[in-house]
XYZ file of C-alpha atoms in Angstrom:
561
model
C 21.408 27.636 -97.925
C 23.334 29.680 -95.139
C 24.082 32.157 -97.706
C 20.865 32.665 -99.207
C 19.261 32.878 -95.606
C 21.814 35.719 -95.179
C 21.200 37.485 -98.015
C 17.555 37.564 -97.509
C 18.154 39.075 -94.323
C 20.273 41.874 -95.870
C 18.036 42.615 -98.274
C 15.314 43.160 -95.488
C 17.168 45.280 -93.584
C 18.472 47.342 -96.201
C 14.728 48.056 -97.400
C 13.694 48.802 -94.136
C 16.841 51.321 -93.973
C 15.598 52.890 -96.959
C 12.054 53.631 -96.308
C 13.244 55.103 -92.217
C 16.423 57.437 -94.698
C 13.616 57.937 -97.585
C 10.788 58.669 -94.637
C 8.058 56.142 -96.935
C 5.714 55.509 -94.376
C 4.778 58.432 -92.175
C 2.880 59.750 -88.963
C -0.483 58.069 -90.327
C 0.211 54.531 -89.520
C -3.309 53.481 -91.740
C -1.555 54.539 -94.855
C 1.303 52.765 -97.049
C 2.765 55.099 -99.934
C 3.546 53.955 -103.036
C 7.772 53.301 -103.113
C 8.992 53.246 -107.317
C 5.435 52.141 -108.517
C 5.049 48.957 -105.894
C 2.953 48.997 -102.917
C 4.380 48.232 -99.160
C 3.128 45.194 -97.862
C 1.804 46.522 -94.921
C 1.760 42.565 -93.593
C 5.390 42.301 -93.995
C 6.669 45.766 -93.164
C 4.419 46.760 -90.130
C 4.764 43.466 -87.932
C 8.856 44.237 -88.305
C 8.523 47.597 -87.037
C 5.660 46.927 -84.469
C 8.575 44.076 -83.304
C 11.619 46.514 -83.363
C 9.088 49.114 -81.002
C 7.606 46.091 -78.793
C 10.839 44.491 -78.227
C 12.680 47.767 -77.721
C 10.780 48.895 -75.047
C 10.694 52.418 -77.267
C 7.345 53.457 -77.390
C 6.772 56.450 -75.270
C 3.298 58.131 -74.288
C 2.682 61.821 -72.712
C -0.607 62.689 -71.111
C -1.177 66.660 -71.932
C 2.894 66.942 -72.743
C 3.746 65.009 -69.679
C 5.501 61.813 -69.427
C 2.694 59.008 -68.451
C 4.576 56.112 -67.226
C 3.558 52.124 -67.569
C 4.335 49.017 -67.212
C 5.731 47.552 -70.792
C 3.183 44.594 -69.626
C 0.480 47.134 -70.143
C 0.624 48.338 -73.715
C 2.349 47.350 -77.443
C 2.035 47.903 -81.034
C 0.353 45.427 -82.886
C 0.937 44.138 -86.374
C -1.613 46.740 -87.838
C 0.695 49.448 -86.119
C -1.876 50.158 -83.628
C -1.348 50.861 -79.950
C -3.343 48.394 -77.637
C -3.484 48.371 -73.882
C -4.579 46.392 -71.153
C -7.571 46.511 -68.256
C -4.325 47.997 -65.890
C -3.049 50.913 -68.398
C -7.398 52.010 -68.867
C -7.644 52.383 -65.260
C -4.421 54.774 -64.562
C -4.940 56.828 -67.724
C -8.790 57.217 -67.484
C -9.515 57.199 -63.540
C -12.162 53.761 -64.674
C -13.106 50.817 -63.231
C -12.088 47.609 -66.325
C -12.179 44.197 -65.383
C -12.502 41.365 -68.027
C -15.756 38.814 -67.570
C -15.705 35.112 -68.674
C -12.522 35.683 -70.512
C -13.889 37.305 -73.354
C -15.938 40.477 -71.809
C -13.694 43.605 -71.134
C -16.750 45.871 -68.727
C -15.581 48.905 -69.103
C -17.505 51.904 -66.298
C -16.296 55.732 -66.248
C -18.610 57.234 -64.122
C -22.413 57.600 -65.744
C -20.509 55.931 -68.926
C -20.063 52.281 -69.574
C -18.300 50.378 -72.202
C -18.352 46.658 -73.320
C -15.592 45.537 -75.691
C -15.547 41.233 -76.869
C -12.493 39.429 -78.294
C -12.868 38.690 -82.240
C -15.598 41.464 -82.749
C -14.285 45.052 -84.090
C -17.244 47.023 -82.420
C -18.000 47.674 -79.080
C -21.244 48.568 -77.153
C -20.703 52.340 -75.726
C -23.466 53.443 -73.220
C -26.203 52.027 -76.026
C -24.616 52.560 -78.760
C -23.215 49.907 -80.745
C -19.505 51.894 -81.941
C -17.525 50.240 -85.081
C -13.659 49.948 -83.638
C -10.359 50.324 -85.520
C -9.380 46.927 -84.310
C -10.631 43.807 -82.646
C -9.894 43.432 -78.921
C -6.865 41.011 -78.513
C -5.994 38.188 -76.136
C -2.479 38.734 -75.563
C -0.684 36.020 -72.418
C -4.250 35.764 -70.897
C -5.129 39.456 -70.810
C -7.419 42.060 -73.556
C -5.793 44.439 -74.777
C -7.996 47.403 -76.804
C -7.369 49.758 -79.353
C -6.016 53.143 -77.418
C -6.835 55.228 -79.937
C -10.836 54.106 -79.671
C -11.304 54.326 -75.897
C -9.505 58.008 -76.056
C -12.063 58.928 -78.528
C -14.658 57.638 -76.508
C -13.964 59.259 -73.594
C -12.846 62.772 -75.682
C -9.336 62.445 -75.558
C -7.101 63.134 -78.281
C -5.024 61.010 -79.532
C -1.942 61.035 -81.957
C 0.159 58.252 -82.468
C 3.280 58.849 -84.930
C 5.384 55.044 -85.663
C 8.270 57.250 -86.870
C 9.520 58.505 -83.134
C 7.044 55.879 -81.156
C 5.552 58.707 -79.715
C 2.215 58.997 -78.463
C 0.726 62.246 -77.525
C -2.667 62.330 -75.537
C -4.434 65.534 -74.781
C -7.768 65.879 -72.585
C -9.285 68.937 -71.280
C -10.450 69.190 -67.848
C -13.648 68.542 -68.183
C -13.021 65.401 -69.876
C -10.550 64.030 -67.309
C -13.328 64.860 -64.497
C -14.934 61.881 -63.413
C -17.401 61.501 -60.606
C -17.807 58.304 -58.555
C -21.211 57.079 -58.386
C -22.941 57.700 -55.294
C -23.288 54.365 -54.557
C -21.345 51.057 -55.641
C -20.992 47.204 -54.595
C -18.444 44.753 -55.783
C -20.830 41.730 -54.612
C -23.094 42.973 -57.787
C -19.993 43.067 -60.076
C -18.367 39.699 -58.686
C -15.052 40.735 -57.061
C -15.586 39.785 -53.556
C -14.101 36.926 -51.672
C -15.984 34.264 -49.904
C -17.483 35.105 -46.954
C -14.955 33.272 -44.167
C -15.326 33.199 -40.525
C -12.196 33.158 -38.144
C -14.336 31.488 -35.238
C -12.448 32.274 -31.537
C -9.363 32.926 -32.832
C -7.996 36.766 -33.374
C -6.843 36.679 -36.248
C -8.402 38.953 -38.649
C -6.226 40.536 -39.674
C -4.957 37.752 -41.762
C -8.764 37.299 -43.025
C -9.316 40.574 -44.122
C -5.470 41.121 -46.046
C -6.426 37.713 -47.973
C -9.734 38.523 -48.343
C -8.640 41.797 -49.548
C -6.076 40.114 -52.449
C -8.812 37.508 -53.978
C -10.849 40.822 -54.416
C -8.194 42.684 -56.855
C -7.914 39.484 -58.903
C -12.245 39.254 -59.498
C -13.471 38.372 -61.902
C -10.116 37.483 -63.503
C -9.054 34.947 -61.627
C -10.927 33.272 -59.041
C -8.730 31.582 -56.148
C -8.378 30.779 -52.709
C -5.601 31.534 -50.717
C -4.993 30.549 -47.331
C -5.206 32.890 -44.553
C -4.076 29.967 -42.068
C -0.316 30.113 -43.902
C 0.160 33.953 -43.458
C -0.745 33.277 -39.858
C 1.561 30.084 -39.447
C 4.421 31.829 -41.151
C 3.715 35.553 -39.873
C 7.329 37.120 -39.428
C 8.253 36.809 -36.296
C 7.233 34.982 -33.282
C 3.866 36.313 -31.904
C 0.960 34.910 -29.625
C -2.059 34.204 -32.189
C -3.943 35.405 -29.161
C -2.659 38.792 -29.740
C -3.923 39.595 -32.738
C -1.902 41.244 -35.683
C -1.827 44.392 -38.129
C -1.327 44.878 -42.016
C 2.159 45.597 -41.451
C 2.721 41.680 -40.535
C 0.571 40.482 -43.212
C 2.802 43.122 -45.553
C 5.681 41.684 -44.223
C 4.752 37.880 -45.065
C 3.535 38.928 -48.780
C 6.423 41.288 -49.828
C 9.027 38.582 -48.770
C 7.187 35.938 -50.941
C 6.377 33.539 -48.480
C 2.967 33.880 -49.875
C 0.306 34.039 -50.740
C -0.740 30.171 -50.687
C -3.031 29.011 -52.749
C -5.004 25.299 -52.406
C -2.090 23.373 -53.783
C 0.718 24.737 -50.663
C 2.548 26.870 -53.295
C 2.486 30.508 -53.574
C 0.482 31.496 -56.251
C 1.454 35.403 -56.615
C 4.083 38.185 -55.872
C 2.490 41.147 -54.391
C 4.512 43.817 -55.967
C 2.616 47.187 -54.727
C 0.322 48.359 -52.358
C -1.387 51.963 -51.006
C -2.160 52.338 -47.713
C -4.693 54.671 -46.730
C -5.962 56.363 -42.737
C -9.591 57.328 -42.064
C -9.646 60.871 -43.562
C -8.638 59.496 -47.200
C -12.552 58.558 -47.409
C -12.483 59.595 -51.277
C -9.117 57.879 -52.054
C -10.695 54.816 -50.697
C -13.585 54.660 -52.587
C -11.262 55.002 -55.961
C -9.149 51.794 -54.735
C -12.576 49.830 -54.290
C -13.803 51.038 -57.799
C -10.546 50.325 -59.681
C -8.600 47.842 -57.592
C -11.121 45.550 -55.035
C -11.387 45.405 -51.871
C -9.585 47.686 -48.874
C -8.797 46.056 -45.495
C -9.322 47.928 -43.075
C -9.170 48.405 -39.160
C -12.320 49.563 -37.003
C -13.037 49.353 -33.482
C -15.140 46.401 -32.460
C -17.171 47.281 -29.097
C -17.461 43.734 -27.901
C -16.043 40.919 -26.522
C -16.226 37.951 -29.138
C -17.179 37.401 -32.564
C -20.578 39.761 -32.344
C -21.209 42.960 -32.542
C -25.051 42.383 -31.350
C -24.249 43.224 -27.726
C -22.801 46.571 -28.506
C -24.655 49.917 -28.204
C -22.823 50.870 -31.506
C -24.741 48.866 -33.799
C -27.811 47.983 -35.084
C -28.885 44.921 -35.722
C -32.092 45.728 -37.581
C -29.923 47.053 -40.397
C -26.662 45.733 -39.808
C -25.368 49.484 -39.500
C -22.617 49.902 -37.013
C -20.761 53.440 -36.182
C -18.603 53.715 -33.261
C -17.584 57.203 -31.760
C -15.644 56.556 -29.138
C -11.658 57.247 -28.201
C -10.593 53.070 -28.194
C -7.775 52.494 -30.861
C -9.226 49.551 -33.887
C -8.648 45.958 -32.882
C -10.364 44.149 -35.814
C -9.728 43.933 -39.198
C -12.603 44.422 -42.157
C -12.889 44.418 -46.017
C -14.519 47.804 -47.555
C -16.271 46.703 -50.423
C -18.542 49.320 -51.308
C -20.167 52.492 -50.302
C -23.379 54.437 -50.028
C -23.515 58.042 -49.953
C -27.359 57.873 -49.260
C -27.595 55.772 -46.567
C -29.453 57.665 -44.383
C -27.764 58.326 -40.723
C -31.540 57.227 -39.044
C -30.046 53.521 -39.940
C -27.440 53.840 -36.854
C -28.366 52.905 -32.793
C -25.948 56.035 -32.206
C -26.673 60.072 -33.610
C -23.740 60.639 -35.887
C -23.810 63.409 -38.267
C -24.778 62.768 -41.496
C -25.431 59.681 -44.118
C -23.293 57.450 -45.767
C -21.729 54.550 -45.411
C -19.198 51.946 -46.279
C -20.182 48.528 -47.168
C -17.597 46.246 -45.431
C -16.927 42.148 -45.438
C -16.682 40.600 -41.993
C -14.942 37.193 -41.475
C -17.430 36.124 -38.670
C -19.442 33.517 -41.152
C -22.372 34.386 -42.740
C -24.733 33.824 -39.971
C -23.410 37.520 -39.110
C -24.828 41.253 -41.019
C -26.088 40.949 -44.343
C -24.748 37.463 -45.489
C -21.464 38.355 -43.693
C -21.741 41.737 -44.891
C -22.505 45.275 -42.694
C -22.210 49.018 -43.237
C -19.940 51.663 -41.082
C -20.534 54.523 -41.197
C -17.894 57.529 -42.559
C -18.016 58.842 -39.351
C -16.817 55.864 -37.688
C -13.833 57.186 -35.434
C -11.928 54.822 -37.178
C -12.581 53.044 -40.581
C -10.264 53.471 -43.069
C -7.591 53.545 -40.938
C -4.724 50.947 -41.398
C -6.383 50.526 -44.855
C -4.675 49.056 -47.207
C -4.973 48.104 -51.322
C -3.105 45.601 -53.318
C -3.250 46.848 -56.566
C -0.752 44.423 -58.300
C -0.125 40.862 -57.906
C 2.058 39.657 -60.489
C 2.923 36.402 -61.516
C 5.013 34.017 -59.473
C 7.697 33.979 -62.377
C 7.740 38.088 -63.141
C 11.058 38.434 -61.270
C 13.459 34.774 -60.460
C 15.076 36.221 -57.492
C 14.460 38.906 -54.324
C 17.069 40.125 -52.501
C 15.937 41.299 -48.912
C 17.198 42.010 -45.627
C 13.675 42.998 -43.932
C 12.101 39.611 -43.287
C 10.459 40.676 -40.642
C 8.857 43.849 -42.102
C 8.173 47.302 -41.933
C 8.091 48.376 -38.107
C 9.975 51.364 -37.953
C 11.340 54.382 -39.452
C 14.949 55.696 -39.160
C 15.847 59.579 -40.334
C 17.922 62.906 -39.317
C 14.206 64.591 -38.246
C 14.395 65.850 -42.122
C 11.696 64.935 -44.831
C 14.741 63.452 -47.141
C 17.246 61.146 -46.522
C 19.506 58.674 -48.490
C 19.634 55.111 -48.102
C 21.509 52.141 -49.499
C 21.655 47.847 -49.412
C 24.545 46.185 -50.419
C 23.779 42.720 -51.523
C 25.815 39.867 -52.643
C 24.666 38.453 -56.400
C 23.683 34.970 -56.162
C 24.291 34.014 -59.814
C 24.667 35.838 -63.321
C 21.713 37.909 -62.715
C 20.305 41.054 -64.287
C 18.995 43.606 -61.614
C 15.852 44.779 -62.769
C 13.471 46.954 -60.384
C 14.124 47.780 -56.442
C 11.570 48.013 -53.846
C 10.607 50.463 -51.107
C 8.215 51.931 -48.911
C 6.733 55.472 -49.232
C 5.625 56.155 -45.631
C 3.413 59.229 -46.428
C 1.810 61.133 -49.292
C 2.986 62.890 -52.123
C 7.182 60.682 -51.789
C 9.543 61.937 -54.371
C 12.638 59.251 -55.195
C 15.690 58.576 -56.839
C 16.934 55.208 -57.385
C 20.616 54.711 -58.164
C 22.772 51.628 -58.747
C 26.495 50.591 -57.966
C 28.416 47.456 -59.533
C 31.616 46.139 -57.693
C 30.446 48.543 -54.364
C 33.427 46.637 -52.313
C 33.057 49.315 -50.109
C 31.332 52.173 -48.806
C 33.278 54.389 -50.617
C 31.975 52.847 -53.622
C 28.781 54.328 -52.987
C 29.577 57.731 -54.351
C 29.684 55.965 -57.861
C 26.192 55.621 -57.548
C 24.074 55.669 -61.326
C 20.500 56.844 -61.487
C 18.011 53.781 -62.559
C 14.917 55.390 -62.116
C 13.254 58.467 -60.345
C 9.487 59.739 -60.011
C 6.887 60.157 -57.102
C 4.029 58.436 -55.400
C 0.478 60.091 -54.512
C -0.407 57.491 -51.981
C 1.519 56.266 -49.231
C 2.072 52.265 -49.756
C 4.738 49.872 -51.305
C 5.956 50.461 -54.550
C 7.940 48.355 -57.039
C 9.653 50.626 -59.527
C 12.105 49.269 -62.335
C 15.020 50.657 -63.505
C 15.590 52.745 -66.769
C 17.897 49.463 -67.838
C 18.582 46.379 -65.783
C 22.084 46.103 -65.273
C 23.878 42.566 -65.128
C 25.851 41.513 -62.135
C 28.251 38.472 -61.733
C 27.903 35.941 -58.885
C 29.100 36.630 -56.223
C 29.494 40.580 -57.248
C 28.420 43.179 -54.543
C 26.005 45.532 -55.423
C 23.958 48.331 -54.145
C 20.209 49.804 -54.199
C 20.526 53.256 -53.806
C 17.347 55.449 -52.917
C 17.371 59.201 -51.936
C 13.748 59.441 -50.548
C 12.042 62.905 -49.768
C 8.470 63.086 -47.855
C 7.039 65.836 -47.022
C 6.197 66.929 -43.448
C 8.333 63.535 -42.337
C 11.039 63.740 -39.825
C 12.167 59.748 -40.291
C 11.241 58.876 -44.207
C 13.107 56.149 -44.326
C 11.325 52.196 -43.321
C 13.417 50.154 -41.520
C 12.655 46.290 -39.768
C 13.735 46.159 -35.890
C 13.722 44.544 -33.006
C 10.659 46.049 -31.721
C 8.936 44.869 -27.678
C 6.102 43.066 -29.285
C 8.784 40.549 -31.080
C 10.513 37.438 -29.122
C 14.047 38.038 -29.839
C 16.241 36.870 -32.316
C 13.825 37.402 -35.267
C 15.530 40.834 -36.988
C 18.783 39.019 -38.552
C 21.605 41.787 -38.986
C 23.597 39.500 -41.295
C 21.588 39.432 -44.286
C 22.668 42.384 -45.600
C 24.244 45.625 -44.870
C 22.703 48.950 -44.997
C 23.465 52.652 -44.703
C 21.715 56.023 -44.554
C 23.413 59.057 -44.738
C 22.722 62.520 -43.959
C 24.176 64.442 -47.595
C 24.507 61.403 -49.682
C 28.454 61.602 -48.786
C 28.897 60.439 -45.543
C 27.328 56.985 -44.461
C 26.634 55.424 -41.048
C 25.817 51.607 -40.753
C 21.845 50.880 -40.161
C 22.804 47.635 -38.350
C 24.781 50.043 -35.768
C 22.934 52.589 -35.752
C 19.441 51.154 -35.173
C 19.786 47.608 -35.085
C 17.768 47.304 -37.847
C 17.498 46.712 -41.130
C 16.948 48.646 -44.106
C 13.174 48.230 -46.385
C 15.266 48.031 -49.939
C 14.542 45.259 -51.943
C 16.177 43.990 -55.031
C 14.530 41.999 -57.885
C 16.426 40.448 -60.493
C 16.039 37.987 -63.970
C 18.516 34.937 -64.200
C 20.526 35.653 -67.227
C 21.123 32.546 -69.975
């Protein structure tokens, strides 16, 4: 039996070896040629090779002869050879808003166009048009995953797909990359707002709006609570609820882990990235509504309490509020739309022109539209402080996180140059395979460079360094980036995260945790890891000495069998 199982296998591979010398199946993956008068079995043969690709990670994709990068998560090969892709990959690659209704519904809108694609049915419903599909839609680990080669031709992209080098090739011209937002749009008609919650006497909206903010990104998909009264019982450090908060604290408590909570006490997702926007990225926030949910944001509220009725700023007749004066923001909202025609008559003050965000308040329903009001764009300060959380993962995507900046971005540390280099030695807890590394891009438009060191014993180690990964960010925001290849490390092995990180126009690119006033002391722990910046990349100084800080440089690693 053993040997028979083992020739079978040889014989398998040895055809397959054949056909890649003998080149028997070519660039058209719909066709199977003929092979000494007997016909491929495109059921046996294709599901090996659509394995070997999937399972490889070797599939590659260039947008108009440029490398377009995603998540493995995002697309495969099926057994028909075809290239499918998630909700996730059709948003980056076609600027669109897809979100998946009652589990079967993939709702598909690119500005003035729409799509509908259903599981088990190979057409879809384009505009008005019912269009016959190469494929049916497929429910792969929860999520629908569509034909690329249909949506591209949809949308009048061109698309070649060759199984041979696992190369895809997408062209578009300009105008068919151009999309326009629609003037107007609301997530409460599409179903990806939160419940509207209401944080009573107590200041603490800013924990309202960042959770308010995550159950957006997950609507329709998945519809849960978390609690906003964990992030504000386990905030980072020791701070008067009194005195209010920011997104960096509620940053701080998510990128650690420590939540966010769902109704059973256990966290219930890893937030992996996020893009943080200021009041003049008006446009930019209107794309992170359309294709992600929800933006918290800050604003200044011209009253004392939870009502804005008293204030000369708003208008209660239309729930319209715009303030123009010089007071930084002290409360937190959720942008959840936006209308460029609401007219500028519907504000108590003269501002300049129309439009308007729609934003979600947390002061109970009893308050605005159902909870709900509109600021204006000219508000002196909406936007700002914004922030997006455009992935939440599962709890079990990574097993471990390796951290040294509990408490959170709060700082910055630099030579007054737009690059520096930076680098975290950690300890391996176990036989572990390091997988991604985590930093913060503190302004538009970051370049980086992520390197690894095994065995880094010492500093001098560092200049062993190994490139993982490289690219750059648009947006300034959180970013999870994994490596190339995870490399394997040995418990109790020292390693190091390496980043050279360049930002234009920055004098300290770097995010570092500290001991900053507002904290009671002895929350920034300097023994949980050891970092280093250094001027050239050759020369380091200690982070811990240097600033008393600690280094924003996560590690995330797999358990290994």
């Amino acid at each position: 039996m053993r040997f028979t199982r083992r020739l079978a296998f040889y014989v398998i591979a040895l055809a397959i070896l054949i056909l890649v010398k003998l080149n028997t199946f070519g660039e058209d993956y719909s066709s199977v040629e003929t092979f000494r008068g007997a016909q491929l079995e495109s059921d046996v043969f294709y599901p090996l090779i659509a394995r070997s690709i999937n399972e490889g990670h070797l599939l590659k994709l260039s947008l108009n002869e440029e490398d377009f990068p995603f998540s493995p998560d995002d697309v495969y090969v099926n057994d028909h050879l075809q290239v499918m892709v998630s909700p996730a990959f059709l948003r980056e690659l076609f600027s669109c808003s897809a979100r998946v209704y009652d589990d079967s519904h993939l709702f598909v809108e690119r500005g003035e166009e729409t799509v509908s694609f259903y599981l088990n049915q190979q057409s879809a419903i384009f505009g008005e048009e019912i269009v016959e599909l190469t494929g049916e839609p497929a429910n792969r680990g929860g999520v629908i995953y569509v034909p690329l080669a249909d949506v591209c031709k949809m949308f009048d992209y061109h698309f070649r797909w060759s199984s041979k080098n696992y190369q895809v090739k997408i062209t578009a011209e300009e105008d068919a990359m151009a999309v326009n937002l629609p003037r107007s749009y609301d997530l409460r008609k599409k179903s990806r707002t939160a419940s509207i919650r209401n944080q009573g006497s107590q200041t603490t909206c800013w924990a309202f709006a960042s959770i308010e903010a995550l159950e957006s990104s997950l609507l329709p998909e998945r519809k849960v609570t978390f609690d906003e009264k964990d992030m504000v019982a386990n905030k980072p450090y020791a701070y008067s609820d009194q005195n209010g908060g920011d997104y960096t604290m509620a940053l701080a408590y998510l990128l650690s882990w420590k939540g966010p909570v769902d109704e059973t006490g256990e966290v219930a997702a890893h937030v992996q990235q996020a893009r943080f926007f200021n009041q003049d990225d008006i446009d930019d926030i209107k794309w992170a509504v359309y294709k992600y949910g929800g933006v918290s944001t800050s604003i200044y509220a011209n009253v004392s309490g939870a009502n804005l009725k008293d204030s000369s700023y708003y208008n209660d007749a239309t729930n319209a509020y715009c303030y123009m004066g010089s007071e930084s923001p002290n409360h937190d909202v959720v942008i959840i739309g936006w209308d460029d025609r609401y007219e500028a008559s519907n504000f108590s003050n003269s501002v300049p022109g129309d439009g308007a965000f729609i934003c979600q308040n947390s002061w109970g329903t009893s308050f605005g539209e159902e909870g709900v009001f509109y600021v204006s764009y000219y508000d002196m300060n909406v936007g700002d402080q914004g922030v997006s959380y455009m992935n939440l993962e599962a709890v079990n995507n990574y097993d471990e996180i390796y951290q040294s900046d509990l408490c959170g971005w709060n700082g910055q540390i630099g030579y007054n140059k737009e690059d520096v280099t930076a680098a975290n030695i950690y300890r391996a807890r176990g036989n572990e395979t390091v997988m991604a590394a985590g930093f913060y891009a503190l302004d538009k438009n970051t370049d980086y460079e992520i390197y690894f060191v095994s065995n880094c014993d010492t500093v001098s180690t560092l200049a062993k360094r190994v490139k993982v990964a490289e690219g750059s960010v648009k947006n300034a925001g959180y970013y999870t980036v994994s490596f190339d290849n995870g490399v394997v490390v040995s418990p109790g092995e020292l390693f190091a995260i390496v980043i050279h990180i360049t930002t234009p126009g920055a004098d300290h690119p770097m995010a570092i945790e500290y001991q900053s006033a507002r904290m009671e002391a002895g929350y920034v722990d300097l023994s949980d890891g050891v970092g280093y910046i250094s001027r050239n990349g050759l020369d380091w100084e200690n982070v811990e000495d240097k600033a008393s800080g600690n280094l924003c440089l996560k590690a995330y690693t797999k358990r290994n069998e």
